Coordinates of C-alpha atoms in Angstrom, one line a residue:
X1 CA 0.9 -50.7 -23.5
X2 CA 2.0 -52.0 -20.0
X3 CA 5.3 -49.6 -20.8
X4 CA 3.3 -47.1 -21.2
X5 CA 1.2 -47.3 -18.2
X6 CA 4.4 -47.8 -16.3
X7 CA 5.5 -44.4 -17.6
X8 CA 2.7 -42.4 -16.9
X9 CA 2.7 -43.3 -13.3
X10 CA 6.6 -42.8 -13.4
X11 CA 5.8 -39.2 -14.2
X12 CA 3.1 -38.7 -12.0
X13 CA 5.2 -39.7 -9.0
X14 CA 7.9 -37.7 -10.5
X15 CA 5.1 -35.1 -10.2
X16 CA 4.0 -35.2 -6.5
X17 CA 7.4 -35.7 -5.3
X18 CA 7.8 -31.9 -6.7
X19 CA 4.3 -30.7 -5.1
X20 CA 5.7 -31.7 -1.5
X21 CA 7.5 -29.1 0.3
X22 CA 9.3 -29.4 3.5
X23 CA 7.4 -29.3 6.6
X24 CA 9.3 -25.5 7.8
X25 CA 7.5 -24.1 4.3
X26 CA 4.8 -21.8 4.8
X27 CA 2.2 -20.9 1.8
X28 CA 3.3 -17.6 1.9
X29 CA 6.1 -15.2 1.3
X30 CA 8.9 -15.9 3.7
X31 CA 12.8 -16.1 3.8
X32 CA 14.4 -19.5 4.6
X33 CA 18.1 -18.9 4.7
X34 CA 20.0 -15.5 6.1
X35 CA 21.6 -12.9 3.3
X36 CA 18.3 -13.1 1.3
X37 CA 17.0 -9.3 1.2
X38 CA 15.2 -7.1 -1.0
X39 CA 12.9 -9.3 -2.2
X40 CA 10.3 -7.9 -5.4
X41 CA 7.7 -10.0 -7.4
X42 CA 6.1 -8.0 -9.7
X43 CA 4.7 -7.4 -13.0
X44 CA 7.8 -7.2 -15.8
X45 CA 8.3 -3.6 -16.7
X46 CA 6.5 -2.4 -13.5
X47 CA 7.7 -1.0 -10.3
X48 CA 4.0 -1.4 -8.1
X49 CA 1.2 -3.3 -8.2
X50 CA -0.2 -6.9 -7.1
X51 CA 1.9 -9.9 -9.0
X52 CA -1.3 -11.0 -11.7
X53 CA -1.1 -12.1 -15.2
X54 CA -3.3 -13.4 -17.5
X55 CA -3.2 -17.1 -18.3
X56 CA -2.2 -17.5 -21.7
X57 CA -1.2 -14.3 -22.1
X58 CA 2.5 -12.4 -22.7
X59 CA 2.7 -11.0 -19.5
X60 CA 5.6 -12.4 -17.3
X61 CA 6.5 -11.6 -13.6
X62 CA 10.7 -10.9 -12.6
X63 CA 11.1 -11.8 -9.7
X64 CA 14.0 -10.0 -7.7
X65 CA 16.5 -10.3 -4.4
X66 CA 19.9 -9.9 -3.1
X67 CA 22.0 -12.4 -1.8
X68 CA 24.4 -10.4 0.8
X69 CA 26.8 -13.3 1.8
X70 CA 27.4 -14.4 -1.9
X71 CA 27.4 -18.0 -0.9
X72 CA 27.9 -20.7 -3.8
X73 CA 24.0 -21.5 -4.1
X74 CA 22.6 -24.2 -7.2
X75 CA 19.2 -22.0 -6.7
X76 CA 15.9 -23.9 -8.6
X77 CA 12.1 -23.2 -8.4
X78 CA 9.0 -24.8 -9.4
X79 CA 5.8 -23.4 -8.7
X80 CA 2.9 -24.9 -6.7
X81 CA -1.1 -24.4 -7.4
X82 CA -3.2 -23.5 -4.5
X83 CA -6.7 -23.0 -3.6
X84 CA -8.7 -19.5 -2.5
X85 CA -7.4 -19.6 0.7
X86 CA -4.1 -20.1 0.0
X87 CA -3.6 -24.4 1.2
X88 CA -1.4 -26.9 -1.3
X89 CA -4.3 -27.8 -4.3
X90 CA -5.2 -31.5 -4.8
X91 CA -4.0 -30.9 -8.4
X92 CA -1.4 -33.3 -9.6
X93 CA 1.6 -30.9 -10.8
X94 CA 1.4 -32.0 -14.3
X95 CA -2.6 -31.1 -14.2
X96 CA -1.0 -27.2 -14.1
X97 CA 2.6 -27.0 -15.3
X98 CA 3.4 -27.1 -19.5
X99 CA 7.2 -27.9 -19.5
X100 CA 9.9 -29.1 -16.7
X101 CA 8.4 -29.3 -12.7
X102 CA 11.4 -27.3 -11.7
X103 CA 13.9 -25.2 -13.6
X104 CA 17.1 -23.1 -12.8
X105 CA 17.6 -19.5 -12.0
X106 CA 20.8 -18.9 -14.1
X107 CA 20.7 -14.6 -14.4
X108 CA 22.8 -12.7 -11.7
X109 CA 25.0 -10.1 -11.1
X110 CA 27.5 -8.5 -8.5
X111 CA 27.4 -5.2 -7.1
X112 CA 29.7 -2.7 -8.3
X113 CA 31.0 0.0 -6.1
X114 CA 29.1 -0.7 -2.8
X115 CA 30.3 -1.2 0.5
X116 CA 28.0 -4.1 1.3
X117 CA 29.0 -6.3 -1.5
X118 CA 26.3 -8.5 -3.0
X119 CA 25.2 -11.2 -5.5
X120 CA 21.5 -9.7 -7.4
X121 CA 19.2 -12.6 -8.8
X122 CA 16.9 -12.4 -11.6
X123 CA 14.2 -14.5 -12.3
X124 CA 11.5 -14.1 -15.0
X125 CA 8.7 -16.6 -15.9
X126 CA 6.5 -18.2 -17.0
X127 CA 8.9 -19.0 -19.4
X128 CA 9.2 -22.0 -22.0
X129 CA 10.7 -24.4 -19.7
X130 CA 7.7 -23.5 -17.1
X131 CA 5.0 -22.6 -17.7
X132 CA 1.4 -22.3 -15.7
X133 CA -1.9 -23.5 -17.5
X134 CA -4.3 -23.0 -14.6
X135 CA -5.4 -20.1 -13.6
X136 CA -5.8 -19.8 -9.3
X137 CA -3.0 -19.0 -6.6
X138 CA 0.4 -20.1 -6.9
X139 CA 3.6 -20.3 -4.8
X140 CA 6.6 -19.8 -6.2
X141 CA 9.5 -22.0 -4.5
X142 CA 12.9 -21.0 -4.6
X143 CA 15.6 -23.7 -3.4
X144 CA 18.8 -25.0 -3.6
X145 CA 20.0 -27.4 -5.3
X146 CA 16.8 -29.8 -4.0
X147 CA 13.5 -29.4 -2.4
X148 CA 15.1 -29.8 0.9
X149 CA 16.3 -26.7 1.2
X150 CA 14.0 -23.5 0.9
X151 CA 15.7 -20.0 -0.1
X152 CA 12.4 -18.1 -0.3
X153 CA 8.5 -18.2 -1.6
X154 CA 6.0 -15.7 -3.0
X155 CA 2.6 -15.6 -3.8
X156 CA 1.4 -14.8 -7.4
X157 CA -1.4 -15.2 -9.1
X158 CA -2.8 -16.0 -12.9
X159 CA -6.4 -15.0 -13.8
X160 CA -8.4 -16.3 -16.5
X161 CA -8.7 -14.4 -20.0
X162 CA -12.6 -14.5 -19.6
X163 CA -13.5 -12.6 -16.3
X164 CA -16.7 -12.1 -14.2
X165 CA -17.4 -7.8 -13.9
X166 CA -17.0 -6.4 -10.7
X167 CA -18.3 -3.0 -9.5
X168 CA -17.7 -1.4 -6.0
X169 CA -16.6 1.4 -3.4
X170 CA -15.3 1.9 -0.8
X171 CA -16.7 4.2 1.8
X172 CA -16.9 4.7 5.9
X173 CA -17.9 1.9 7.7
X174 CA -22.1 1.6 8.1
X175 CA -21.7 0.3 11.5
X176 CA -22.3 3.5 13.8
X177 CA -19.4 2.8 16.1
X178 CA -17.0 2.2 13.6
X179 CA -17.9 4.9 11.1
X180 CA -14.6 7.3 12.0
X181 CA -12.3 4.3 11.9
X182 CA -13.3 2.1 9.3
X183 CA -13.6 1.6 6.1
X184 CA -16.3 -0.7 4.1
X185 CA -15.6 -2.3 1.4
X186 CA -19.3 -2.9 -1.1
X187 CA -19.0 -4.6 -4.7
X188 CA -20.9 -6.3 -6.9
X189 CA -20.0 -9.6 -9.1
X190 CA -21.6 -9.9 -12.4
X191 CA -20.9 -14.2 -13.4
X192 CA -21.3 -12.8 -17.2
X193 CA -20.2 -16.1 -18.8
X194 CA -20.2 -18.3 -16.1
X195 CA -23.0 -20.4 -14.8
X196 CA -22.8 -20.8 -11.4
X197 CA -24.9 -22.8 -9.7
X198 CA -24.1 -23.0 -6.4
X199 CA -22.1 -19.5 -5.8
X200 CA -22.7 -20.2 -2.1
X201 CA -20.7 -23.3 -2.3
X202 CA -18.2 -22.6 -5.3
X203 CA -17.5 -18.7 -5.6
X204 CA -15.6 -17.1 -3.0
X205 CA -13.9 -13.4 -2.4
X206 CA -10.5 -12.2 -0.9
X207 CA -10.1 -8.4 0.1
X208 CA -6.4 -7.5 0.5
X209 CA -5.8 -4.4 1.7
X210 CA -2.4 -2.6 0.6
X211 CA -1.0 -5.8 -0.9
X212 CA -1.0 -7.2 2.9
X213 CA -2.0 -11.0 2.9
X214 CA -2.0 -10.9 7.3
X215 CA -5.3 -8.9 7.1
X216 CA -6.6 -9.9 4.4
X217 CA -10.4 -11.0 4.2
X218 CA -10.3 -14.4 2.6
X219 CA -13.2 -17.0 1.7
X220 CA -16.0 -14.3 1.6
X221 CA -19.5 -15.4 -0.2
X222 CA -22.3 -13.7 -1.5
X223 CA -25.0 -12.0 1.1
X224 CA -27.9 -11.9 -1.8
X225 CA -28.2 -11.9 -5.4
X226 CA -30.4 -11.1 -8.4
X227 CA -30.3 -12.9 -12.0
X228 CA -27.1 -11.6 -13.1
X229 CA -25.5 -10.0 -10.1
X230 CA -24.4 -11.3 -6.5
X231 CA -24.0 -8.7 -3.9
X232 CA -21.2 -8.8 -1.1
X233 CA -22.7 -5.8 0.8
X234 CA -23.0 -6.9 4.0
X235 CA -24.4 -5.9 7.7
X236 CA -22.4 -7.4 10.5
X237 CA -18.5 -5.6 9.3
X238 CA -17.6 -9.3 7.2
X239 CA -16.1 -6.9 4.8
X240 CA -14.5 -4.0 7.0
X241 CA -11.3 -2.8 7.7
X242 CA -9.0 -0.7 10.1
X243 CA -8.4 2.8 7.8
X244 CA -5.6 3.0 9.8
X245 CA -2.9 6.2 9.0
X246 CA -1.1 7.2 6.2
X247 CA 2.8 5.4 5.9
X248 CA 5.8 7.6 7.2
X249 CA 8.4 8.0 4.7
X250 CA 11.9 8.4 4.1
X251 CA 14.5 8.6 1.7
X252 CA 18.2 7.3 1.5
X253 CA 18.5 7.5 -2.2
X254 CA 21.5 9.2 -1.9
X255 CA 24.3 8.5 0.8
X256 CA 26.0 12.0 0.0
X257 CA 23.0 14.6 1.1
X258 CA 20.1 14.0 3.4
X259 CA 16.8 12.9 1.9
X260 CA 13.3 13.3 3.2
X261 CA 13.3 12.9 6.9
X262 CA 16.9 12.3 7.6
X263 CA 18.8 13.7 10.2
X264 CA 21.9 12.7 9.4
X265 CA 24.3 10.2 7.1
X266 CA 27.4 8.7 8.4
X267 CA 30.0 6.2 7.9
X268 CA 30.8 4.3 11.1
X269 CA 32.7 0.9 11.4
X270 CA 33.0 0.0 7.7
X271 CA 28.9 0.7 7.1
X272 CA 26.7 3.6 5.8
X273 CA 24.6 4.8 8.7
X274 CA 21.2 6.8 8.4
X275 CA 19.2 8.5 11.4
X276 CA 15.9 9.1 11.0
X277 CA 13.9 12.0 12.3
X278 CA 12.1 11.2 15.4
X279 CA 8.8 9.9 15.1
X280 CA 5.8 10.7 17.6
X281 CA 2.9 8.0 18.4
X282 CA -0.1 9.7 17.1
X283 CA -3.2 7.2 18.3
X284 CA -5.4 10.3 18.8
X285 CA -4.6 12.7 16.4
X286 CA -6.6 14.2 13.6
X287 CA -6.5 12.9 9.6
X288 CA -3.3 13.9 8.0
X289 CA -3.3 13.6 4.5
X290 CA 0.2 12.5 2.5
X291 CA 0.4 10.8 -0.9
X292 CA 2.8 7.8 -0.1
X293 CA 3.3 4.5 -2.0
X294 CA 0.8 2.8 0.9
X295 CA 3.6 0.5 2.7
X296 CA 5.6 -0.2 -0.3
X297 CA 9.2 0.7 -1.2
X298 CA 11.9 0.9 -4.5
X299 CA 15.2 0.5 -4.8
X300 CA 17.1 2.9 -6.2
X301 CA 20.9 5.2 -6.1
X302 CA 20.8 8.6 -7.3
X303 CA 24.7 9.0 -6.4
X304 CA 25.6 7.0 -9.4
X305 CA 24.4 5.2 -12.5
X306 CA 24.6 1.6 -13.5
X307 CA 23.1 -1.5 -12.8
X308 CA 23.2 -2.9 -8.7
X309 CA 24.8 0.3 -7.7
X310 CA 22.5 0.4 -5.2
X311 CA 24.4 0.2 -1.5
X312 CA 23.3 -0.9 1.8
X313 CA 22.7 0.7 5.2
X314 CA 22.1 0.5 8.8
X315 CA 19.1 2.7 9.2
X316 CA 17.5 3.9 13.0
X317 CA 14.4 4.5 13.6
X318 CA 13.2 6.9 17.1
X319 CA 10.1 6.5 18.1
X320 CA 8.4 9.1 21.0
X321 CA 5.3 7.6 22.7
X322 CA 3.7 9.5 26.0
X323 CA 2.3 5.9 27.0
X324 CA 4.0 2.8 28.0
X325 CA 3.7 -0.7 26.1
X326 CA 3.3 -2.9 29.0
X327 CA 1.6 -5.7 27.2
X328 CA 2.8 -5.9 24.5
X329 CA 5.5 -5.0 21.6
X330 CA 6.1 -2.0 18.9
X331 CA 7.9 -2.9 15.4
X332 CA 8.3 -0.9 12.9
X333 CA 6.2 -2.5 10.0
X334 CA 5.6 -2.5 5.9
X335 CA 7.0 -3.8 2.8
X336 CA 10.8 -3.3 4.3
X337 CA 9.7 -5.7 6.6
X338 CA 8.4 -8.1 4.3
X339 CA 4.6 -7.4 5.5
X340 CA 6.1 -9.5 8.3
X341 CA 6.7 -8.7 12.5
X342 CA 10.8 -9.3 12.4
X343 CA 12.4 -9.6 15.3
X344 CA 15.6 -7.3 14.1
X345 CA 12.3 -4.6 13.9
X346 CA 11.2 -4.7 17.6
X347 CA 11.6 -1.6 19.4
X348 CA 13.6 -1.2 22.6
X349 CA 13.3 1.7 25.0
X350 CA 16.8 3.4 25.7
X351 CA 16.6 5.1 28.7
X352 CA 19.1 7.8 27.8
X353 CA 16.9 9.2 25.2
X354 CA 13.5 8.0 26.5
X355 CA 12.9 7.2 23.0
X356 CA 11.6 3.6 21.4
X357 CA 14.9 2.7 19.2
X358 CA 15.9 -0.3 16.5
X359 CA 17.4 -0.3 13.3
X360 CA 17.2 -2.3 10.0
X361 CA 19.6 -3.0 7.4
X362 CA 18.1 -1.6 4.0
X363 CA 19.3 -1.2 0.7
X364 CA 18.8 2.5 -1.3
X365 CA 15.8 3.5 -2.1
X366 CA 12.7 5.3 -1.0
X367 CA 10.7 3.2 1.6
X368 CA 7.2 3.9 3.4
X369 CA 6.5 2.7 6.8
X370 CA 4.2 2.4 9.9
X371 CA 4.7 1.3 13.7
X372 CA 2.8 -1.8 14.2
X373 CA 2.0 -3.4 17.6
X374 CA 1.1 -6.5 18.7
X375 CA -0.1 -7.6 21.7
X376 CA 1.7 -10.6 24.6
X377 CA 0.5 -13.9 23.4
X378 CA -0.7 -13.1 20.1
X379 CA 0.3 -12.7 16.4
X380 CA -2.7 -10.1 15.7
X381 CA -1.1 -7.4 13.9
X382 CA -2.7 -3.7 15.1
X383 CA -1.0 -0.5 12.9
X384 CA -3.8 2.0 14.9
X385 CA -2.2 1.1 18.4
X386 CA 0.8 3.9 17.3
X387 CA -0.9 5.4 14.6
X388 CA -4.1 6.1 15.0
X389 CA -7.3 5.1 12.8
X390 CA -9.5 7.2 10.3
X391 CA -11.9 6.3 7.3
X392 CA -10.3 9.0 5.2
X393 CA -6.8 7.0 4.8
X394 CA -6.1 6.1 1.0
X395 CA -6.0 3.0 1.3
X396 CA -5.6 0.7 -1.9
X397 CA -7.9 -2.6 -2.3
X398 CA -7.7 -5.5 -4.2
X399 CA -10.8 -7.8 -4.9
X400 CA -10.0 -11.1 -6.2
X401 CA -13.4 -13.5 -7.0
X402 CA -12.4 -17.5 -7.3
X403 CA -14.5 -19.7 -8.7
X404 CA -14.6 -23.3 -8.5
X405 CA -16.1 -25.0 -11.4
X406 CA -18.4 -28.6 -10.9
X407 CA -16.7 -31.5 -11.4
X408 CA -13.1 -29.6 -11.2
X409 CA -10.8 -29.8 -8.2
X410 CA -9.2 -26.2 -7.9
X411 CA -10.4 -22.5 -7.4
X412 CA -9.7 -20.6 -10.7
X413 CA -9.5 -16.7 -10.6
X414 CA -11.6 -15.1 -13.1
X415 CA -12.2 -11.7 -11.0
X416 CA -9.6 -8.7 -10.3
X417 CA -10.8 -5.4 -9.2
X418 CA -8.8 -2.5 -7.9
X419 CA -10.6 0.2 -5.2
X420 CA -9.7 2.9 -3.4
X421 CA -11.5 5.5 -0.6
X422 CA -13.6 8.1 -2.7
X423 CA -11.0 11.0 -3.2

């Protein structure tokens, strides 16, 4: 008996040694090391979409990414349970992994017939040797060889089998002042199955816009309910957002003829060079409307078949803007940035050309893209600064309703709806 007891706390220790992560770790999707590029998490046998499965279900998620400097890596994950707002759960590890707390990534593959040479990583779980049993946020940890050292995270997320109904639309913002450049975001959640007491105090709603997480809406409750149905309609813009433009494009599918909105392709100093049309700040300018993939990218070479065929590039972006940015920066911004304001994306004025210039390193593919700015001293993220802001944009929405139950610990996610502007 006393082995026994001496076992279980062997494994529980075992357990929350594997739910710490370094300090530098963020609860979001970030890069740890250099080399590590084109990153996807998504749905297996799906190029689009949010990364949700059903608990219990068949559904996996791949996870993919390049490493360009082909280092010897031991790579590992584990995944960690998190709450509605996206902080470490007080879940013990065991209390929501079935299996091993960490596991090895073991498919890859190298490039064949690139000029950036490159080792591709393939992961694809849950799987039997890890497996979640809670549904909620998770993090998925990516290290090598121990928990010290962070390659990468993302963010995915398991819903339950049984879900709460959700109806809604989204429309132009109520609010007078913002009606021409916002949009509103109404819905409805009906518990069905669940009894929820205190919705005030356990139910809460995220609104991610475009698969962003730095604007999302997170920790919403209801404004006012009725027996079977709990509004989030509300007055004072809780659940409004920029409409901001629609994403630029371009394509560099092919390195032998120009694609949509490329000037030119080149070969200089051993690397495949793309310039881009120039782009024009358009703050003020009427609702244009282009189908795009809103922000995101794929990868993909239509020079040759095969698998990782795909080739890098140095791309450069132009930008022409009749105003100055005196306070603060321009970057150009989306999925190709990892939703994230890089440093390599910053603009810089060259004054031979008068025109706002950087460039990014990007693999094949078709990409979408805005200019983002952000202002001296803060991290706000503001896509209307360059491009302007209208109600009309297609923007895609994802609602996601957590619950926490009594007497449980963690916010499980038994709500998924999918909106988008009236066409």
């Amino acid at each position: 008996m006393k082995n026994s007891a001496l076992l279980v706390l062997f494994f529980c220790l075992i357990a929350n040694v594997f739910s710490q992560l370094p300090g530098e770790v963020k609860y979001d999707n970030r890069v740890y090391v250099p080399g590590i590029e084109s990153i996807k998490i998504r749905v297996t046998g799906t190029d689009f979409g949010q990364p949700i499965i059903k608990l219990g279900s068949s559904e996996t998620l791949t996870l993919d990414f390049d490493d360009l400097l082909q280092e010897s890596r031991y790579l590992k994950y584990t995944i960690i349970h998190c709450t509605h707002d996206w902080k470490k759960s007080d879940m013990n590890t065991l209390d929501y992994i079935a299996g091993f707390m960490d596991d090895e990534i073991t498919e890859y593959s190298y490039s064949f017939n690139t000029i950036q040479h490159y080792l591709h990583y393939t992961l694809e779980f849950p799987n039997n040797n890890i497996k979640p049993i809670k549904s909620g946020n998770y993090l998925l940890y990516v290290f090598d060889g121990d928990m010290d050292n962070p390659v990468l995270t993302r963010r995915f997320m398991i819903i339950e089998e049984q879900q709460v109904g959700i109806t809604g639309s989204v429309h132009a913002a109520t609010n007078v002042t913002d009606m021409y450049t916002k949009q509103e975001i109404d819905f409805v959640v009906n518990p069905g199955m669940y009894n929820i007491r205190n919705p005030k105090m356990y139910m809460h709603a995220t609104i991610m816009q475009n698969g962003r997480w730095d604007n999302a809406i997170m920790g919403l409750t209801y404004r006012s309910g009725t027996p079977g149905e709990l509004s989030f309609d509300y007055d004072n813009n809780e659940n409004v957002m920029n409409g901001g433009a629609e994403f630029r494009v371009f394509d560099i599918r092919s390195l032998r003829y120009n694609g949509t909105r490329v000037v030119s392709v080149a070969f200089k100093n051993r690397t495949n060079q793309i310039y881009l049309v120039e782009d024009a700040a358009r703050p003020f300018g009427a609702y244009e409307s282009n189908a795009t993939l809103k922000g995101r990218c794929y990868y993909k070479n239509e020079d040759f078949s095969g698998t990782n065929t795909e080739d890098y590039a140095i791309v450069h972006f132009a930008l022409r803007a009749d105003f100055p940015f005196t306070d603060g920066d321009v970057y150009v911004f989306g999925e190709l940035t990892d939703w994230h304001i890089k440093e390599e994306a910053k603009l810089v004025l060259n004054p031979v050309t008068n025109y706002w210039e950087t460039q990014l390193f990007l693999k094949q593919g078709f990409y979408n893209y805005q200019y983002a700015y952000v202002k001296n001293g803060t991290n706000i993220i503001d896509e209307t600064f360059i491009e302007g802001n209208h109600w009309q944009t297609h923007n895609d929405y994802t609602i996601l309703i957590y619950l926490q139950d009594e007497g449980t610990i963690y916010d499980k996610l038994v709500g998924v709806k999918y909106l988008n502007i009236a066409q």
